[in-house]
Coordinates of N, CA, C and O and ligand atoms in Angstrom, one line a residue:
X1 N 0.8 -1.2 0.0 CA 0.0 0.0 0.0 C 0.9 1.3 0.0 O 1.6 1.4 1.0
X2 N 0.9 2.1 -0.8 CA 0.9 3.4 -1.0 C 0.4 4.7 -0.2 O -0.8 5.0 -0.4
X3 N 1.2 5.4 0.7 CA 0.6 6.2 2.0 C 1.5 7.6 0.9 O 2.5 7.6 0.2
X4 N 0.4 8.9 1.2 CA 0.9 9.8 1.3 C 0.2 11.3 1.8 O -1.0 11.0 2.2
X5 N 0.5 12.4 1.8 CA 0.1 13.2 2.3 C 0.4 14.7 1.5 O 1.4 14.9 0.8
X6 N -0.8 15.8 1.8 CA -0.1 17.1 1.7 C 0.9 17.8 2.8 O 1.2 17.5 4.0
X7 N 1.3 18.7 1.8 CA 2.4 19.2 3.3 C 1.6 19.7 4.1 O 2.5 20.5 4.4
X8 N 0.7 20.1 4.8 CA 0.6 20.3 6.2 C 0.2 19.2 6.5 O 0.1 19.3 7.7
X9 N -0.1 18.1 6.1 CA -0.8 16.6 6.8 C -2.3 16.8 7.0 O -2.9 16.0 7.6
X10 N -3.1 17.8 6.4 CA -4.2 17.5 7.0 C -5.2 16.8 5.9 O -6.3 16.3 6.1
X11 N -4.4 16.7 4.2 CA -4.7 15.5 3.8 C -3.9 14.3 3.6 O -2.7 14.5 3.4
X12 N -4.6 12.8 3.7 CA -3.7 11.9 3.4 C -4.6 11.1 2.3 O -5.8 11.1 2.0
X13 N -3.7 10.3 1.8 CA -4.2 9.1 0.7 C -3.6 8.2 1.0 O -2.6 8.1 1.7
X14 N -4.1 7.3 0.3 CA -3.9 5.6 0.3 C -3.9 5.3 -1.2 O -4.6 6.0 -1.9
X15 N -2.9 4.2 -1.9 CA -3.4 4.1 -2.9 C -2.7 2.3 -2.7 O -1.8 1.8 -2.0
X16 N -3.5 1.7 -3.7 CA -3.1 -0.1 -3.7 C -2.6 -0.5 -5.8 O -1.9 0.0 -6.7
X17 N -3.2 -1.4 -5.6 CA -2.6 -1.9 -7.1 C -1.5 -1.6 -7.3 O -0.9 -1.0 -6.5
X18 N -0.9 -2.0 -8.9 CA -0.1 -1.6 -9.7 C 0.9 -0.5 -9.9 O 1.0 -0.6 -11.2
X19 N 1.7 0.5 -9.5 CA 1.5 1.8 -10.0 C 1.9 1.8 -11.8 O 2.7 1.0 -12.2
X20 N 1.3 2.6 -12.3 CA 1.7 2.2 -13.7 C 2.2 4.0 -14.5 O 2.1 4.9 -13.7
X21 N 2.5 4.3 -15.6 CA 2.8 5.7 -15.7 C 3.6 6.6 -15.3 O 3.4 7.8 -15.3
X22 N 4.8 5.8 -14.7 CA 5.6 6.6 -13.9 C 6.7 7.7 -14.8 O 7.4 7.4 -15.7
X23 N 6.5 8.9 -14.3 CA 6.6 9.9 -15.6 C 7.1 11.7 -15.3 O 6.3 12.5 -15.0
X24 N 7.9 11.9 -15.4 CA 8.1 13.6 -15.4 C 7.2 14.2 -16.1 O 7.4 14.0 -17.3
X25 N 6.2 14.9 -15.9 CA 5.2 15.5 -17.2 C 6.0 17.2 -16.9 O 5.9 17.8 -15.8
X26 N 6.5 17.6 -18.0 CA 6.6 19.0 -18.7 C 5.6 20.1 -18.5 O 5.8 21.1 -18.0
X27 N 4.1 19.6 -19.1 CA 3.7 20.2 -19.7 C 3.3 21.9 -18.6 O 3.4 22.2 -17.4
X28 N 2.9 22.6 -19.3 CA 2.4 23.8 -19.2 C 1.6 24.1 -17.7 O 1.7 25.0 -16.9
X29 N 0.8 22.9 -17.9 CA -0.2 23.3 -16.8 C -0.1 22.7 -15.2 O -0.6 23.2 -14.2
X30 N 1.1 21.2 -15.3 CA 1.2 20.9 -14.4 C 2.7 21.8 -13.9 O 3.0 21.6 -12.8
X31 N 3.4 22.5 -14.7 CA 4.5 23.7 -14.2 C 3.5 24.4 -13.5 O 3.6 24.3 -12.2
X32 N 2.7 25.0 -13.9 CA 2.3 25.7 -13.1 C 1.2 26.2 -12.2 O 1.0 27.3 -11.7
X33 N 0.4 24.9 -12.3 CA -0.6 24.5 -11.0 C 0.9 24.0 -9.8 O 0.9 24.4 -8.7
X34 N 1.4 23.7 -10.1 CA 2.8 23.3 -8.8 C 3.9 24.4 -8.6 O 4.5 24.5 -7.5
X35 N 4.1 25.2 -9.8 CA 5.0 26.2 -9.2 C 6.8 25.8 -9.7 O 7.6 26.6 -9.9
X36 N 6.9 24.7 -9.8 CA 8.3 23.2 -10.1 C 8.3 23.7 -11.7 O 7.4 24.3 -12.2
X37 N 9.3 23.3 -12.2 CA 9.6 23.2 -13.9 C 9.3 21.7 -14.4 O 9.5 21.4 -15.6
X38 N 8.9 20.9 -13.7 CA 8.0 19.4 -13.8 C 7.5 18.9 -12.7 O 7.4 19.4 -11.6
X39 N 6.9 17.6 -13.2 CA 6.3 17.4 -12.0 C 6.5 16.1 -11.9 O 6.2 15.8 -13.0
X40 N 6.9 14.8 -11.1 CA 6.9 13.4 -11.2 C 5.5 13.3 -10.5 O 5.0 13.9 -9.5
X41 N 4.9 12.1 -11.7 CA 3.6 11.4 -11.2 C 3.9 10.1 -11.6 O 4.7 9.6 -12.3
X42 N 2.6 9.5 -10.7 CA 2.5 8.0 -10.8 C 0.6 7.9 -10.9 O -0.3 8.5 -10.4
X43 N 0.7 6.6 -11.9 CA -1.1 6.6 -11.8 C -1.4 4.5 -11.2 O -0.8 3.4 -11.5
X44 N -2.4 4.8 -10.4 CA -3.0 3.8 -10.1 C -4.4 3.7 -10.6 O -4.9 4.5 -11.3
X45 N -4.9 2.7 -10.3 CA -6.2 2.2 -10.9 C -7.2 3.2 -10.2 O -6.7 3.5 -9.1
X46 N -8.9 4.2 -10.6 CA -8.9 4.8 -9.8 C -10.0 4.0 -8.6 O -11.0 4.5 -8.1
X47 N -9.5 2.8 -8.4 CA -10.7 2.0 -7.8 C -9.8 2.2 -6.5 O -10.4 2.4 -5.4
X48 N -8.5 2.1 -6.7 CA -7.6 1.4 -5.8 C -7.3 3.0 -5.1 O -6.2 2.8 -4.5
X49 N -7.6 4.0 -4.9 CA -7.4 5.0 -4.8 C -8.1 5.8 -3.9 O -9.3 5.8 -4.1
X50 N -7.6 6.5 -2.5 CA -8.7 7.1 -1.6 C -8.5 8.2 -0.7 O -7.8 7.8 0.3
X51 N -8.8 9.4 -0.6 CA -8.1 9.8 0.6 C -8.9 9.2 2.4 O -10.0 9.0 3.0
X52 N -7.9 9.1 2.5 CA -8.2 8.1 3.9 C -8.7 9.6 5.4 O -9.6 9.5 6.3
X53 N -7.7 11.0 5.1 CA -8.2 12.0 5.8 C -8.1 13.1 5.0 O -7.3 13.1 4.1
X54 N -9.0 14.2 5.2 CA -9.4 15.2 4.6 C -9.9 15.4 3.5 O -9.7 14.5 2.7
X55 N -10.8 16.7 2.9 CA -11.2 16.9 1.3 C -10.5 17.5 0.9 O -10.5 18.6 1.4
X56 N -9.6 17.1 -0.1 CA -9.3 18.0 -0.9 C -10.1 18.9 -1.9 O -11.2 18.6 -2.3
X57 N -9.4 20.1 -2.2 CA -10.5 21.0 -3.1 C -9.9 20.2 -4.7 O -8.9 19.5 -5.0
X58 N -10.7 20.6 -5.4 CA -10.7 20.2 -7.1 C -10.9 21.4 -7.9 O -11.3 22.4 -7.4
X59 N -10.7 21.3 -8.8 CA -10.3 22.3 -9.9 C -10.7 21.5 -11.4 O -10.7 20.3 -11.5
X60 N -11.0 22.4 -12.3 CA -10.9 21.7 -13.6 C -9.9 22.1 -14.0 O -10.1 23.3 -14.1
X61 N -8.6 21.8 -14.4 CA -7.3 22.3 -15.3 C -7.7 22.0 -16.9 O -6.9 22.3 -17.7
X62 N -8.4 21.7 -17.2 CA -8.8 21.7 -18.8 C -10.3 20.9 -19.2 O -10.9 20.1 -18.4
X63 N -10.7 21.1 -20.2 CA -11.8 20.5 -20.8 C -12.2 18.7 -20.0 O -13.3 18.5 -19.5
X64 N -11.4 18.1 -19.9 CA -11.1 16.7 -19.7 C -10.8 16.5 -18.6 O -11.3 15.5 -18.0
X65 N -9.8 17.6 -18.0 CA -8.6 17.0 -16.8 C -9.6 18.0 -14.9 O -10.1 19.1 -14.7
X66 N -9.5 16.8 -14.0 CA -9.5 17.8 -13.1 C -8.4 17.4 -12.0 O -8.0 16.2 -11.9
X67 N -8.1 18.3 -11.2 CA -6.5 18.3 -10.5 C -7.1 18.5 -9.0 O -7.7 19.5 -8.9
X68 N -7.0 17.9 -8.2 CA -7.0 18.2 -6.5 C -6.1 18.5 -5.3 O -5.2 17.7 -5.0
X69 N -6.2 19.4 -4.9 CA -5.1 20.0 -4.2 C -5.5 20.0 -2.2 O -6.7 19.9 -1.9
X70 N -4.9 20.2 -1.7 CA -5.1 20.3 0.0 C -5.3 22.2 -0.4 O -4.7 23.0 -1.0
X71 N -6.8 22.2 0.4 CA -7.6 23.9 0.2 C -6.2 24.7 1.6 O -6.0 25.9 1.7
X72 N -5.5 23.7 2.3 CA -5.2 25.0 3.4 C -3.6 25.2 2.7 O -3.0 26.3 2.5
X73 N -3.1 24.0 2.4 CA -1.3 24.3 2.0 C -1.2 24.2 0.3 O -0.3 24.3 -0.4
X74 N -2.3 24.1 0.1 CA -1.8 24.2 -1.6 C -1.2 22.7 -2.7 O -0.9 22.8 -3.9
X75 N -1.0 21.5 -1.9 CA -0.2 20.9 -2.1 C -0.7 20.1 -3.5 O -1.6 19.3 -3.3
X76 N -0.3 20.2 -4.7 CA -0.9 19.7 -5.6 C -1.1 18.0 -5.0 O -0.6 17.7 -3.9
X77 N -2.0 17.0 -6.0 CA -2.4 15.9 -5.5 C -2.4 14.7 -6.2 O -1.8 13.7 -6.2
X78 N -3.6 15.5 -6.8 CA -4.0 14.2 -8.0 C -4.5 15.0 -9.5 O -5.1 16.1 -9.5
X79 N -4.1 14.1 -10.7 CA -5.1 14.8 -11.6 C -5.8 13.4 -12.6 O -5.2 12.5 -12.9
X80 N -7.2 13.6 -12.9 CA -8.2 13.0 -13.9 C -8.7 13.6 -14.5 O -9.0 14.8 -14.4
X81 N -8.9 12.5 -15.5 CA -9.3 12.5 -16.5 C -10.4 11.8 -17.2 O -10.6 10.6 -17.4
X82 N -11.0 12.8 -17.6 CA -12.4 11.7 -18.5 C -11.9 10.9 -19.0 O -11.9 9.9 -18.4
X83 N -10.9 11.2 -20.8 CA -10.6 10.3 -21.6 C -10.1 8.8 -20.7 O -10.1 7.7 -21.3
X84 N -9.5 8.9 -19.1 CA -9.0 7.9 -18.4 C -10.1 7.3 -17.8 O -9.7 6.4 -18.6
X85 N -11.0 6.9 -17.2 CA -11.9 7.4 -16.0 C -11.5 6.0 -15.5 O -12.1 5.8 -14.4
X86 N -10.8 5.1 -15.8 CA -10.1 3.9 -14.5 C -9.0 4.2 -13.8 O -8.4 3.4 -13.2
X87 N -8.6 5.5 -14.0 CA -6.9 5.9 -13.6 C -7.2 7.5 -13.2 O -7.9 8.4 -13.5
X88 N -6.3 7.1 -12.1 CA -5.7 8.4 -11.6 C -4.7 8.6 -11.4 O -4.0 7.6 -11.0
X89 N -4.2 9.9 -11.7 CA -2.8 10.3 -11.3 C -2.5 11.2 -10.0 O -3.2 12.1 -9.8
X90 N -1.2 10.8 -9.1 CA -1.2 11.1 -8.1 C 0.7 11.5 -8.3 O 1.6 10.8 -8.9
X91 N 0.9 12.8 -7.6 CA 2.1 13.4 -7.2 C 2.7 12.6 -6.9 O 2.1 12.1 -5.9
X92 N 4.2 11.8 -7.3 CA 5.1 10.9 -6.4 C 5.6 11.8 -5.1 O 5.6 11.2 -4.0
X93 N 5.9 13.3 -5.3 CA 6.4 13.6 -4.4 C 5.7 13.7 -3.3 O 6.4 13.8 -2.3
X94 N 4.4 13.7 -3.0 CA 3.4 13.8 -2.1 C 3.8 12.4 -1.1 O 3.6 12.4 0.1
X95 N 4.3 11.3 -1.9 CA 4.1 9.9 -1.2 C 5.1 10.1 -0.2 O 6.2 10.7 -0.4
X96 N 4.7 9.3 1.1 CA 5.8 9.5 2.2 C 7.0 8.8 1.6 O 8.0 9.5 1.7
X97 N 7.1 7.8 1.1 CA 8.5 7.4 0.6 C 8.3 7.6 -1.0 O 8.1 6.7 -1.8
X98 N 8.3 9.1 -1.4 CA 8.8 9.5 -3.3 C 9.9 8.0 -3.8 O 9.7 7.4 -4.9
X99 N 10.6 7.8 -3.1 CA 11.9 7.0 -3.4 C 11.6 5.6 -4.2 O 12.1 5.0 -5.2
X100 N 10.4 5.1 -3.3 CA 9.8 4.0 -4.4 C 9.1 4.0 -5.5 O 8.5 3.1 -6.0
X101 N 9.2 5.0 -6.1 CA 8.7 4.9 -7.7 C 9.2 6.4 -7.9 O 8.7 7.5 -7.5
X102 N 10.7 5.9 -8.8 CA 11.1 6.6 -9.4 C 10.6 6.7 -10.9 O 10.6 5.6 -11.5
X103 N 10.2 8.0 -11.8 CA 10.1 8.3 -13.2 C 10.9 7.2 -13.9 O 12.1 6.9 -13.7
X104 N 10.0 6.8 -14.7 CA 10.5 5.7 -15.9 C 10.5 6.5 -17.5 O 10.8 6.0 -18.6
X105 N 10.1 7.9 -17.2 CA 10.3 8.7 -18.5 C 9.8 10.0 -18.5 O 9.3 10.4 -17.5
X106 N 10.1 10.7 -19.6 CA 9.4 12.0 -19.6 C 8.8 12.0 -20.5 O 9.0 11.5 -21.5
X107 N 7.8 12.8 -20.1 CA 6.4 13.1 -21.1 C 6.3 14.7 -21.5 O 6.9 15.4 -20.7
X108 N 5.6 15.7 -22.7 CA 5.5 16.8 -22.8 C 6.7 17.3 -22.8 O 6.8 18.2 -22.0
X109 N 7.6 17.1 -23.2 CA 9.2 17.2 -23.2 C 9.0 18.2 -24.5 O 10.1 18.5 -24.9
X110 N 7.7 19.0 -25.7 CA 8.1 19.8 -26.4 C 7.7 21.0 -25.3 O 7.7 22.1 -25.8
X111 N 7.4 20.9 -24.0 CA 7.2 22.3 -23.1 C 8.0 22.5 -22.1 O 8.0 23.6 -21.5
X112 N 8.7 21.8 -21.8 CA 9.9 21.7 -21.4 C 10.8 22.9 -21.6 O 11.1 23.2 -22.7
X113 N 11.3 23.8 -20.1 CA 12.0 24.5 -20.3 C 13.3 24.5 -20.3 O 14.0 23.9 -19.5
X114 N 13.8 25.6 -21.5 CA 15.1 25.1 -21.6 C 16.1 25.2 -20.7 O 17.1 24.5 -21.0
X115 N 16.0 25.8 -19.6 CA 17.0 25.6 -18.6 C 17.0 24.2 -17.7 O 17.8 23.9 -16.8
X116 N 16.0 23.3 -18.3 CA 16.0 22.0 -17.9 C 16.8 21.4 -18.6 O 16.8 21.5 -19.9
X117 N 17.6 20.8 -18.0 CA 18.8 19.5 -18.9 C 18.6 18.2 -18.6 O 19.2 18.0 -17.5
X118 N 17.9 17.1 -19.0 CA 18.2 15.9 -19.4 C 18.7 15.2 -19.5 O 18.5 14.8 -20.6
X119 N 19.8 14.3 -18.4 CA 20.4 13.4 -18.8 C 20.6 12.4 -18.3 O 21.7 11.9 -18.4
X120 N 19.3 11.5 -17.5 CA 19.1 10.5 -16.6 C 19.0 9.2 -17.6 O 18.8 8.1 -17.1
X121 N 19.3 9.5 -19.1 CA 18.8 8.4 -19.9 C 17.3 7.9 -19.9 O 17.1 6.8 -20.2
X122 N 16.4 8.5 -19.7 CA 15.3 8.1 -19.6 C 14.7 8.2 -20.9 O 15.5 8.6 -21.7
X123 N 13.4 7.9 -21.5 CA 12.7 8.0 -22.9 C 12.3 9.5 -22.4 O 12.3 9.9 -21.3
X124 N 12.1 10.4 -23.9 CA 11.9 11.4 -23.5 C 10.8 11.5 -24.6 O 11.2 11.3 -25.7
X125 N 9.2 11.8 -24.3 CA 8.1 12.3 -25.4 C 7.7 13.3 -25.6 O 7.4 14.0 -24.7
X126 N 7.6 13.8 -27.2 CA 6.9 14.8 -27.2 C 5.8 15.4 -26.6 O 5.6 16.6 -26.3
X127 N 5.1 14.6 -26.3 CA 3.5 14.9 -25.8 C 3.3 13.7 -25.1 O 4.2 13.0 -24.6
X128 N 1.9 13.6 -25.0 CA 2.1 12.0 -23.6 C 2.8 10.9 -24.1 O 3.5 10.9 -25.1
X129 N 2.8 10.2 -23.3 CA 3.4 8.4 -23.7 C 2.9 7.7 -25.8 O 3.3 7.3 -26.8
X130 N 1.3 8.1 -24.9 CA 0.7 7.6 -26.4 C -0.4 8.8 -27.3 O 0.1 9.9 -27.5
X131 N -1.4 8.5 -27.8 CA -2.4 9.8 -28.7 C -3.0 8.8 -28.0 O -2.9 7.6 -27.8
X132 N -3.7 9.6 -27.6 CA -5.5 9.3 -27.0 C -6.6 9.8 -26.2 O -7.6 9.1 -26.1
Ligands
ZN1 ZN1 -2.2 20.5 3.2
ZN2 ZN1 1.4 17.7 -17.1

């Protein structure tokens, strides 16, 4: 099981299954709903997925996508997706141990700022992993 928290603690989550999507995302909007020049995420099933304390607030970040954050510290969370609706994505760095699931790639790598340098050998995508 998967434990983690916002930074003040007054939300936490749980998450089980798989993690699958383990990923630097670039893009535009997760810079800067977080504030970071990327963001590492990981997605689980969204069955397997819960906060165990507190509500986080939600947001729509686009047509498709919505993003949940802790309303007192800000701490970005999770984000979904229609086009997904069995998956969710959840901040690795949020998890009390980030360390077990490290990024297996980067994604949105054409928004990617150039003072970012790259050289962990990882796959690097234009836009997501796949079109869909
Ligand atoms: Zn918080
Ligand atoms: Zn993103």
């Amino acid at each position: 099981m998967l434990t983690g928290a916002c930074l003040c603690g007054q939300l936490r989550y749980e998450a089980g299954g798989t993690p699958f999507h383990l990923t630097n995302c670039h893009c535009a909007t997760c810079r800067r709903s977080s504030g970071a020049p990327f963001v590492a995420w990981f997605s689980v099933p969204r069955a397997d997925f819960r906060f165990v304390q507190g509500t986080p607030a939600r947001f729509n970040s686009s047509e498709h996508g919505t993003r949940s954050f802790c309303p007192q510290c800000g701490s970005p969370l999770t984000f979904e997706s229609s086009r997904a609706p069995g998956e969710i994505d959840v901040t690795t760095c949020t998890l009390d141990d980030p360390e077990s699931l490290p990024p297996e790639d980067h994604t949105w790598v054409r928004s990617r700022l150039r003072w970012v340098h790259l050289d962990d050998g990882l796959p690097a995508y234009e836009q997501a992993r796949s079109t869909g």
